[in-house]
CSV table of C-alpha atoms in Angstrom, one decimal:
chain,number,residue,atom,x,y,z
A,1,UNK,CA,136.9,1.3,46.9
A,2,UNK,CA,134.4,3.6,44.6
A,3,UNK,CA,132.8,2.3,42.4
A,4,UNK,CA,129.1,2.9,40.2
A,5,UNK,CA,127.7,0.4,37.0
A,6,UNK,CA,126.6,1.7,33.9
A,7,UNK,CA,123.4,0.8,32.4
A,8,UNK,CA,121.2,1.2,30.0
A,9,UNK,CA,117.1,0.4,31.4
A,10,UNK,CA,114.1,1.2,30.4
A,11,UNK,CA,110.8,1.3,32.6
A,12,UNK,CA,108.3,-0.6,30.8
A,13,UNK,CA,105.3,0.5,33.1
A,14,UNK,CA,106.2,3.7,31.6
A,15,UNK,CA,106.4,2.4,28.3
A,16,UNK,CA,102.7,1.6,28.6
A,17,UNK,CA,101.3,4.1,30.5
A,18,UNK,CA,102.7,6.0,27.6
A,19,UNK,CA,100.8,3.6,25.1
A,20,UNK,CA,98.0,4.2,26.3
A,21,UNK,CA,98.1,8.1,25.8
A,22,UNK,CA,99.5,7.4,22.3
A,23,UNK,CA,95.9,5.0,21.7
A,24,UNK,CA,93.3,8.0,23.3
A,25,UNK,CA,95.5,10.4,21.1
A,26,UNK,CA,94.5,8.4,17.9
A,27,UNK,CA,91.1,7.7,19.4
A,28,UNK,CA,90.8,11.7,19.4
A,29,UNK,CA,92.5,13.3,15.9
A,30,UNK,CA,90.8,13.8,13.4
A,31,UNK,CA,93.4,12.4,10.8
A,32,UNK,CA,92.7,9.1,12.4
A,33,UNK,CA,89.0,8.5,12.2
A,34,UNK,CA,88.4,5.7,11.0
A,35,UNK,CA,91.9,4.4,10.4
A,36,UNK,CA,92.9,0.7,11.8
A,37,UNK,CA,96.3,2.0,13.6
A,38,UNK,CA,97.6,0.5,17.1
A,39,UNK,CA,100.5,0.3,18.7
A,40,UNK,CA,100.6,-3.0,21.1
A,41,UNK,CA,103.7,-4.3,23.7
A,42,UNK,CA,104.6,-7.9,23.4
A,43,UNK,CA,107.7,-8.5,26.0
A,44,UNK,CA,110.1,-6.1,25.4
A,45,UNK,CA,109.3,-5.3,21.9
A,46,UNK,CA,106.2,-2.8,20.4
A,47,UNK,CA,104.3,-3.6,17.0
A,48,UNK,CA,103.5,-0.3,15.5
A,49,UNK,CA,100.3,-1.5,12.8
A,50,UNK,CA,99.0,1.7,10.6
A,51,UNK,CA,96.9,1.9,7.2
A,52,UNK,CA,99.8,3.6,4.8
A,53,UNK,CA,103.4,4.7,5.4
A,54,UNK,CA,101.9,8.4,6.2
A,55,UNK,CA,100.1,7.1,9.0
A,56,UNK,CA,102.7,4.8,10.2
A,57,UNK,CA,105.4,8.1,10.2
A,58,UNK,CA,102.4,10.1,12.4
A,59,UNK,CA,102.2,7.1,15.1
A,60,UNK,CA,106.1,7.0,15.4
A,61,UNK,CA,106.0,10.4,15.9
A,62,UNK,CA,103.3,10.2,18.5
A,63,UNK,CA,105.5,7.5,20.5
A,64,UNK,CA,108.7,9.0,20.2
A,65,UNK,CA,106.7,12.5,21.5
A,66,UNK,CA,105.2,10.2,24.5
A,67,UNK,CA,108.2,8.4,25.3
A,68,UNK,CA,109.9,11.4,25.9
A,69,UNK,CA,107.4,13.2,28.1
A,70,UNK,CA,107.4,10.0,30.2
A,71,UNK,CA,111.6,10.6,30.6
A,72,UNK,CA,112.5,7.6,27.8
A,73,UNK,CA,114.7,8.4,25.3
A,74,UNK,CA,114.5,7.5,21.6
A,75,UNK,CA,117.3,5.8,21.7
A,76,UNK,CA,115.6,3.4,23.6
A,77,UNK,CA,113.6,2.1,21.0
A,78,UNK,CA,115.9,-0.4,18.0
A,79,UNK,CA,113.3,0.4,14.9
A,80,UNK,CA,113.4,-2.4,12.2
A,81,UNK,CA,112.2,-2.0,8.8
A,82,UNK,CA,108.5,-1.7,8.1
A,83,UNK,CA,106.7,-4.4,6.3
A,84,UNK,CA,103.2,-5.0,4.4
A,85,UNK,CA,100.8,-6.4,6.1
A,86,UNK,CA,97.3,-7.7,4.9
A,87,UNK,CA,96.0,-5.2,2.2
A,88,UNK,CA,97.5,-2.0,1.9
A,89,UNK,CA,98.5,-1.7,5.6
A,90,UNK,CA,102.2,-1.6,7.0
A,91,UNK,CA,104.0,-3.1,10.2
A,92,UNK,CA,107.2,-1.9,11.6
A,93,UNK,CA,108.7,-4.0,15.0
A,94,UNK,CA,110.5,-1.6,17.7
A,95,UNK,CA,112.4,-3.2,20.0
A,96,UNK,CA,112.8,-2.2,23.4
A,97,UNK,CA,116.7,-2.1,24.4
A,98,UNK,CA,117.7,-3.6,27.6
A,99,UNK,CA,121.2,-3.5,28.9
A,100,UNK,CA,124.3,-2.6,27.5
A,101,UNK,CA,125.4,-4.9,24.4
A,102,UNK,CA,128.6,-6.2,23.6
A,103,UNK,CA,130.0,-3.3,20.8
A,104,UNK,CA,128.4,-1.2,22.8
A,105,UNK,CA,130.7,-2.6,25.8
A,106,UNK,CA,133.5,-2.6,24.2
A,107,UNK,CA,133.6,0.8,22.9
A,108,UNK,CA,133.1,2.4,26.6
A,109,UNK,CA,135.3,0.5,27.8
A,110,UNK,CA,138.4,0.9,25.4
A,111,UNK,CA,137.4,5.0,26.1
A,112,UNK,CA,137.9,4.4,29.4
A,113,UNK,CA,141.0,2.4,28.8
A,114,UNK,CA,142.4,5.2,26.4
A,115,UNK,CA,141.7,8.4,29.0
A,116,UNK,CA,144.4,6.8,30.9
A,117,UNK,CA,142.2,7.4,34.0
A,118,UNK,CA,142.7,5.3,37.2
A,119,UNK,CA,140.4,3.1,37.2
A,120,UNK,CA,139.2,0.0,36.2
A,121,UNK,CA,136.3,-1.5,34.1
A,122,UNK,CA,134.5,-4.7,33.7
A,123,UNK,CA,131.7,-6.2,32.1
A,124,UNK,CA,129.4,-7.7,33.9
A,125,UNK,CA,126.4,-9.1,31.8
A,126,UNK,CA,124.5,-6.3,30.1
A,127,UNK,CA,126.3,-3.9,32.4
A,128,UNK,CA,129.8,-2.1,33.4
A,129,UNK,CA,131.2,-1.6,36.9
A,130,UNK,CA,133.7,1.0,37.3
A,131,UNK,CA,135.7,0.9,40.2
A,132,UNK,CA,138.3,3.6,41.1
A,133,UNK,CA,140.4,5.0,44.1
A,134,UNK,CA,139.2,8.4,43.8
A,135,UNK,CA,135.4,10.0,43.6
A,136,UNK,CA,136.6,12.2,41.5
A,137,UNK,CA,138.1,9.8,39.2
A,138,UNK,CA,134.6,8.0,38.8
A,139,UNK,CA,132.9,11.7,38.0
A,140,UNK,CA,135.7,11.8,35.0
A,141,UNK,CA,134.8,8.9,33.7
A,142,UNK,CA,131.1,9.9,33.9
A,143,UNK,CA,131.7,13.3,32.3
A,144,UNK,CA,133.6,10.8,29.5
A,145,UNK,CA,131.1,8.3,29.0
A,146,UNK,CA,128.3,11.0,28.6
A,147,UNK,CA,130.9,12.8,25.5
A,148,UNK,CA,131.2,9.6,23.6
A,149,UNK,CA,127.9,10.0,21.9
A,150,UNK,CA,126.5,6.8,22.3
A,151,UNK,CA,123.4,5.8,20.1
A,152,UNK,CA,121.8,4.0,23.4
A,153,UNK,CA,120.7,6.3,26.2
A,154,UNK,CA,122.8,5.1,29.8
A,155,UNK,CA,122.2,5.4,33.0
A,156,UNK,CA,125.1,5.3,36.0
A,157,UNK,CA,123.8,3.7,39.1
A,158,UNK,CA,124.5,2.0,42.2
A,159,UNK,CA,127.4,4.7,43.1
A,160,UNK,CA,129.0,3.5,46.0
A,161,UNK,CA,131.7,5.3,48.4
């Protein structure tokens, strides 16, 4: 029986070979000499650190604009609100999103469920399998998932015949 998992992974060697072009980029502008700003990974989460709420908008910027060279979406990265830290500086936490969450879940799957498609979908963890009696059936449901307009970016893997 078909059947393919969707997920939703992000490569986190490429998520720092793309931190360290955002840190020679501020090493190199002009707008940042002598500015304390640094980005810095900690598990699956990245500390943006900047001197004012200017700078802080620029390094976001930056990331997003490296992240996406390096094939990660921004919808990758779960921005929190930016805080003061010592002085006038500011800190905003980004975390990294792994896996498919629950609402997130739920809302594929009740698409599915509605499209009155032949198959069938299940959670498994922090991802869906799909399984179906038709190829063509799973490519539907592809084409369907990638119309819902999801906030997280997926990825459909581990097809099988």
């Amino acid at each position: 029986m078909p059947s393919f998992d969707i997920v939703s992974r992000v490569e986190v060697s490429e998520v720092d070979n793309a931190l360290g072009n955002v840190a020679r980029e501020i090493a190199q502008r002009y707008d940042f000499k002598g500015a304390k700003c640094s980005i810095e990974r900690r598990e699956n989460e990245l500390v943006l650190l900047a001197d004012d709420e200017l700078k802080l908008r620029q390094l976001r910027e930056m990331l997003q604009g490296h992240l996406a060279r390096r094939g990660i979406e921004v919808g990758a990265l779960d921005y929190r609100n930016f805080e003061r830290a010592a002085g006038q500086s500011v800190r905003q936490h980004a975390a990294l999103r792994q896996g498919v969450d629950r609402d997130t879940g739920k809302k594929i799957m009740a698409g599915i469920k509605a499209s009155k498609l032949k198959v069938k979908a299940s959670a498994r963890g922090e991802e869906i399998r799909v399984e179906g009696k038709k190829r063509d059936d799973l490519q539907d449901v592809i084409a369907l998932v990638k119309e819902m307009s999801l906030e997280l970016p997926l990825q459909y893997v581990n097809f099988r015949d």
